[in-house]
PDB file of C-alpha atoms in Angstrom:
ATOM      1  CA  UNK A   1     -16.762 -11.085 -21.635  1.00  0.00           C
ATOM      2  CA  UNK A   2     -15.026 -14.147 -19.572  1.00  0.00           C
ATOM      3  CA  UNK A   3     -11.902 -15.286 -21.375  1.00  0.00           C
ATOM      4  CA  UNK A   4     -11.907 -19.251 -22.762  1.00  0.00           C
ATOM      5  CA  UNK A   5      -8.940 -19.723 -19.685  1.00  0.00           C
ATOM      6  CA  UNK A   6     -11.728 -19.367 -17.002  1.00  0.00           C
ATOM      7  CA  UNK A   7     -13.841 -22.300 -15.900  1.00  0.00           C
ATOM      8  CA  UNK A   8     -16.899 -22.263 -13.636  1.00  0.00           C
ATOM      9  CA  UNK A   9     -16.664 -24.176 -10.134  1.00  0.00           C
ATOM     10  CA  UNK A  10     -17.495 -27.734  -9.600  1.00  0.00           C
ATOM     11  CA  UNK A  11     -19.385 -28.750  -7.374  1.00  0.00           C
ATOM     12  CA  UNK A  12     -18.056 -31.188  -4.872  1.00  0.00           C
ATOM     13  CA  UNK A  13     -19.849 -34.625  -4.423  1.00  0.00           C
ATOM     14  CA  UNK A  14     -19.799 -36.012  -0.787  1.00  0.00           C
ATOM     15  CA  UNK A  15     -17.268 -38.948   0.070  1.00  0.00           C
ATOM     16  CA  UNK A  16     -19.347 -41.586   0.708  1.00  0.00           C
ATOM     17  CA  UNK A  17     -17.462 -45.121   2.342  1.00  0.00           C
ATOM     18  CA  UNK A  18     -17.631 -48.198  -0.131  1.00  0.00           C
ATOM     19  CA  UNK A  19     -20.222 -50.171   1.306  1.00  0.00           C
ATOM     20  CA  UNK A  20     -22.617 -46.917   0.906  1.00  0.00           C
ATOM     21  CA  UNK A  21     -22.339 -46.482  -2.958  1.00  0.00           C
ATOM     22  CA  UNK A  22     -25.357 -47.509  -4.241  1.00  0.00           C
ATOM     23  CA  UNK A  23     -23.713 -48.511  -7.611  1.00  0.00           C
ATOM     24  CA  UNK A  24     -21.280 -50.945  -5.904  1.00  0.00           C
ATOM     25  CA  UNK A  25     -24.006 -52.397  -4.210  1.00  0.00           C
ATOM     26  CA  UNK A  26     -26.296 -52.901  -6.590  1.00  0.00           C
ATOM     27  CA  UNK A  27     -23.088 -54.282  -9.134  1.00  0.00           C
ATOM     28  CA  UNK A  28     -22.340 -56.509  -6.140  1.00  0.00           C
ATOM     29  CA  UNK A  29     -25.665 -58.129  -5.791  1.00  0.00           C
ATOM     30  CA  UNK A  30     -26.052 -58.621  -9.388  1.00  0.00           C
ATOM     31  CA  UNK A  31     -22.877 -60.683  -9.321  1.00  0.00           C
ATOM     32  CA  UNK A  32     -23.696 -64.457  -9.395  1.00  0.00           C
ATOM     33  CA  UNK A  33     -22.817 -66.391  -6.568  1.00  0.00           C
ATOM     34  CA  UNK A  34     -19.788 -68.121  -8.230  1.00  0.00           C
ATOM     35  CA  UNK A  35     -19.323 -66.169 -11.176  1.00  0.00           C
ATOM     36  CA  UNK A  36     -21.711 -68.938 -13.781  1.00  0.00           C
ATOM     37  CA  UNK A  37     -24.761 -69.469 -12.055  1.00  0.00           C
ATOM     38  CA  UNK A  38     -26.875 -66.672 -10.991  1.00  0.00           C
ATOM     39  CA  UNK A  39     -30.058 -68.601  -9.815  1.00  0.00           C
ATOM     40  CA  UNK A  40     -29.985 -69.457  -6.320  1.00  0.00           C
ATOM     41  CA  UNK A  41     -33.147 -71.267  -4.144  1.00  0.00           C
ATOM     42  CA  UNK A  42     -33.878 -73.130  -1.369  1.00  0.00           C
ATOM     43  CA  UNK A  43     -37.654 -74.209  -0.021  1.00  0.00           C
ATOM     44  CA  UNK A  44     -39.304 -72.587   3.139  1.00  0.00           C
ATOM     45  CA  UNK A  45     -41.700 -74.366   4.824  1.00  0.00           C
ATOM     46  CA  UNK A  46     -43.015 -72.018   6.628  1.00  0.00           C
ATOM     47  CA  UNK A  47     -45.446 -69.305   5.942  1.00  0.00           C
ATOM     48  CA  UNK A  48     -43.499 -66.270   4.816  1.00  0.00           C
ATOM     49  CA  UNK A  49     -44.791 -62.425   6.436  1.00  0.00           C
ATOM     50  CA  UNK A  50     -44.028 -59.349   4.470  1.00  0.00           C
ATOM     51  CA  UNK A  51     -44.587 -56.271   5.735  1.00  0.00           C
ATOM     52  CA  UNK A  52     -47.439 -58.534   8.774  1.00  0.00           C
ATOM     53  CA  UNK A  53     -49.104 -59.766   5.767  1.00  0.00           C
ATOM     54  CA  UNK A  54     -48.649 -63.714   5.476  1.00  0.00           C
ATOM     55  CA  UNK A  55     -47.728 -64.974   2.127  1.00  0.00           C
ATOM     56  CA  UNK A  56     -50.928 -66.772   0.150  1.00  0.00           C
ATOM     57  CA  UNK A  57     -50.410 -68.213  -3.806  1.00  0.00           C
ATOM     58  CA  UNK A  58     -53.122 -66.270  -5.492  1.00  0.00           C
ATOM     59  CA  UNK A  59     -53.874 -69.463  -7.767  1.00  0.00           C
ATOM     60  CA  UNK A  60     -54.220 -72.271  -5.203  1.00  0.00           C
ATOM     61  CA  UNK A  61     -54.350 -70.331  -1.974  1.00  0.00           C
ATOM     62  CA  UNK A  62     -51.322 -72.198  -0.448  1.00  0.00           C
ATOM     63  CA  UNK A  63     -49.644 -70.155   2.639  1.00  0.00           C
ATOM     64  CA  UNK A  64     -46.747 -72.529   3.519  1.00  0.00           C
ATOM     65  CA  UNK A  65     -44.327 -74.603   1.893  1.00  0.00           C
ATOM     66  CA  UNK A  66     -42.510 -72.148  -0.567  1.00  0.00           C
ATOM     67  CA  UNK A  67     -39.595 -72.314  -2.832  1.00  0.00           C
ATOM     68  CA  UNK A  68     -37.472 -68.952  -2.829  1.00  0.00           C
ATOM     69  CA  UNK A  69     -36.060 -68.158  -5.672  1.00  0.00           C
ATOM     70  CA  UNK A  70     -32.702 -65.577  -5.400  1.00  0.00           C
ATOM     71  CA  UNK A  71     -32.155 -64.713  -9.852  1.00  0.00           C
ATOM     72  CA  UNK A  72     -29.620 -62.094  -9.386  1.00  0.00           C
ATOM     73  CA  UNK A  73     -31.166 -59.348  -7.232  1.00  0.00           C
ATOM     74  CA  UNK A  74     -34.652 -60.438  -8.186  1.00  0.00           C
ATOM     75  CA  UNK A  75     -36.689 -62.709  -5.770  1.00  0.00           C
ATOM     76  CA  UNK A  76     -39.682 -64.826  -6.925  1.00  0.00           C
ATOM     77  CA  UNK A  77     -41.437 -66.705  -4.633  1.00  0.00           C
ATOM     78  CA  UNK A  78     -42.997 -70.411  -6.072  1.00  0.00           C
ATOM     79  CA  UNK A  79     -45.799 -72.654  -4.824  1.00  0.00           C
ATOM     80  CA  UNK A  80     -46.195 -76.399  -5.370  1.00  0.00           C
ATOM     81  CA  UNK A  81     -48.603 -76.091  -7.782  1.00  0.00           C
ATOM     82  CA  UNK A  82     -45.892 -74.278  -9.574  1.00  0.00           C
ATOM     83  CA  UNK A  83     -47.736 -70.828  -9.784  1.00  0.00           C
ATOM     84  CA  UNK A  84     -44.453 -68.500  -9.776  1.00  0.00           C
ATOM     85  CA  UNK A  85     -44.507 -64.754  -8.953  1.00  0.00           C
ATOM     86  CA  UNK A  86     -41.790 -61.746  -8.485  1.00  0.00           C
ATOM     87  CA  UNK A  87     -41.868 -60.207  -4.821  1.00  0.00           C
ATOM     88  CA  UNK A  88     -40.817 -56.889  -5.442  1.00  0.00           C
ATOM     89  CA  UNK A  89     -41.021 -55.954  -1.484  1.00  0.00           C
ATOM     90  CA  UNK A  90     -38.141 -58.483  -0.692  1.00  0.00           C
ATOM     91  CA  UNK A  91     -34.413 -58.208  -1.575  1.00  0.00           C
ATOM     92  CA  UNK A  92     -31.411 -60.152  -2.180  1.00  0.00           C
ATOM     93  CA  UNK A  93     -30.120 -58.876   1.217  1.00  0.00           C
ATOM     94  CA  UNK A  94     -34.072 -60.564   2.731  1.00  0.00           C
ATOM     95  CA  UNK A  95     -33.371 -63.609   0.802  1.00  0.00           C
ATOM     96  CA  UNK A  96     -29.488 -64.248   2.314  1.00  0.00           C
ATOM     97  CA  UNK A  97     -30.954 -62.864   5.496  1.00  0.00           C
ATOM     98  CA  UNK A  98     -33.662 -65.944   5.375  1.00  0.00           C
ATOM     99  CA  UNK A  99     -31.666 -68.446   4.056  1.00  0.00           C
ATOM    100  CA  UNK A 100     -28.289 -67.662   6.540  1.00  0.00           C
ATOM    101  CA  UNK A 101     -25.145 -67.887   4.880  1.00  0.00           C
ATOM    102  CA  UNK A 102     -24.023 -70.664   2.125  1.00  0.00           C
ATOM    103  CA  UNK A 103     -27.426 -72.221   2.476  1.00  0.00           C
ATOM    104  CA  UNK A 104     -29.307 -72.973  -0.710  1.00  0.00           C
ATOM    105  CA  UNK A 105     -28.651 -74.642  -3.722  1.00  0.00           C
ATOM    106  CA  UNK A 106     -27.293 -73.479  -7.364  1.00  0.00           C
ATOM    107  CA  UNK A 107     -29.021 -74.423 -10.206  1.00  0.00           C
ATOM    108  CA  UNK A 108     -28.512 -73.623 -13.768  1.00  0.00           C
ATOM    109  CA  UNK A 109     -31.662 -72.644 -14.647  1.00  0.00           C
ATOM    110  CA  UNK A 110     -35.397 -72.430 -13.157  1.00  0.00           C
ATOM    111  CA  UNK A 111     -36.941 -75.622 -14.948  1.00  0.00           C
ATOM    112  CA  UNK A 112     -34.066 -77.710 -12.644  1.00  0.00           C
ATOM    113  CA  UNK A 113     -34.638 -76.081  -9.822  1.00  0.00           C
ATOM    114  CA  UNK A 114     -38.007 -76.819  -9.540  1.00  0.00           C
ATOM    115  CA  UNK A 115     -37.808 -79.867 -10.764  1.00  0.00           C
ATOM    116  CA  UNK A 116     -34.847 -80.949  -8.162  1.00  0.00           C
ATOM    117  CA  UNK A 117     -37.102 -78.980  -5.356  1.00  0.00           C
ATOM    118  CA  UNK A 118     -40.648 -80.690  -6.346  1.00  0.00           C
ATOM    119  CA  UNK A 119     -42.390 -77.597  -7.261  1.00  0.00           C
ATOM    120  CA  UNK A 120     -43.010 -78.209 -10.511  1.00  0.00           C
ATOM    121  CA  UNK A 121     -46.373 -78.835 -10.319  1.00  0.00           C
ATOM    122  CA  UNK A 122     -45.814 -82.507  -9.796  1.00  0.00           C
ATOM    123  CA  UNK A 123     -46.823 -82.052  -5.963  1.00  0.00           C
ATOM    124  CA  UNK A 124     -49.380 -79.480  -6.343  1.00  0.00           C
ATOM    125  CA  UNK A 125     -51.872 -79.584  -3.493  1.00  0.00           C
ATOM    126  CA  UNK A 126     -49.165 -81.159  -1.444  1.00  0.00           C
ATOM    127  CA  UNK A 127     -47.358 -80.237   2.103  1.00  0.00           C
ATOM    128  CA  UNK A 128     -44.258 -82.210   2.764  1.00  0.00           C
ATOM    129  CA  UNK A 129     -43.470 -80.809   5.921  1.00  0.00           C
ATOM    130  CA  UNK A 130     -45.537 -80.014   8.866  1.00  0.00           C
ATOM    131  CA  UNK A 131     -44.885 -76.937  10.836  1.00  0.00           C
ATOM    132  CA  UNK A 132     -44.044 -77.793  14.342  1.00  0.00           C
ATOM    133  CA  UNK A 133     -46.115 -75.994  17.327  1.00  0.00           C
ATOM    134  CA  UNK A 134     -44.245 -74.553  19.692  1.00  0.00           C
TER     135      UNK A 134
END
């Protein structure tokens, strides 16, 4: 019979360093970028590959001329003609690593974003920008 004074071991958990806990990161990327405004985009002109597969808006069948939408660590990808999906393949870390550091705009919600951007609908059907050959 084992007396109430003894206590089975513990088991140890590995030291991990700070940028490897997984629940730092993840609190980390949900934090918005200045503490009130957690919607972050900027527009891409370009096509955009994931995983060798370009890009295409399943509704108008656009493959160039995006707005990228950064909501937290959630990153939706919009068209012109205002079609709006989640990209579940990319990441906040894909988003800063697209956009480079303190580029993009803060908005306080989606409806200005677009707006401010043109991709709410108004321009449907419409490239601004050209890509350049190189």
């Amino acid at each position: 019979m084992l007396s109430n004074n003894l206590q089975a071991p513990r088991t140890a958990l590995p030291e991990t360093a700070s940028g490897d806990d997984p629940l730092l990161r993840l609190q980390q990327e949900t934090q918005p970028a200045d503490g009130n405004i957690g919607l972050r985009a900027t527009t891409h002109p370009e096509e955009i590959r994931i995983t060798g597969i370009t890009v295409m808006c399943p509704q108008c069948g656009a493959r160039r001329d995006w707005m990228v939408i950064c909501d937290r660590n959630e990153i939706s990808i919009r068209c012109r003609c205002a079609h709006q999906w989640v990209e579940r393949e990319l990441t906040r870390a894909d988003y800063l690593a697209m956009i480079g550091e303190g580029i993009g705009q803060d908005y306080p919600s989606l409806e200005a974003a677009a707006q401010a951007a043109g991709y709410d609908g108004t321009l449907a059907g419409a490239y601004l920008a050209e890509p350049r050959a190189e």
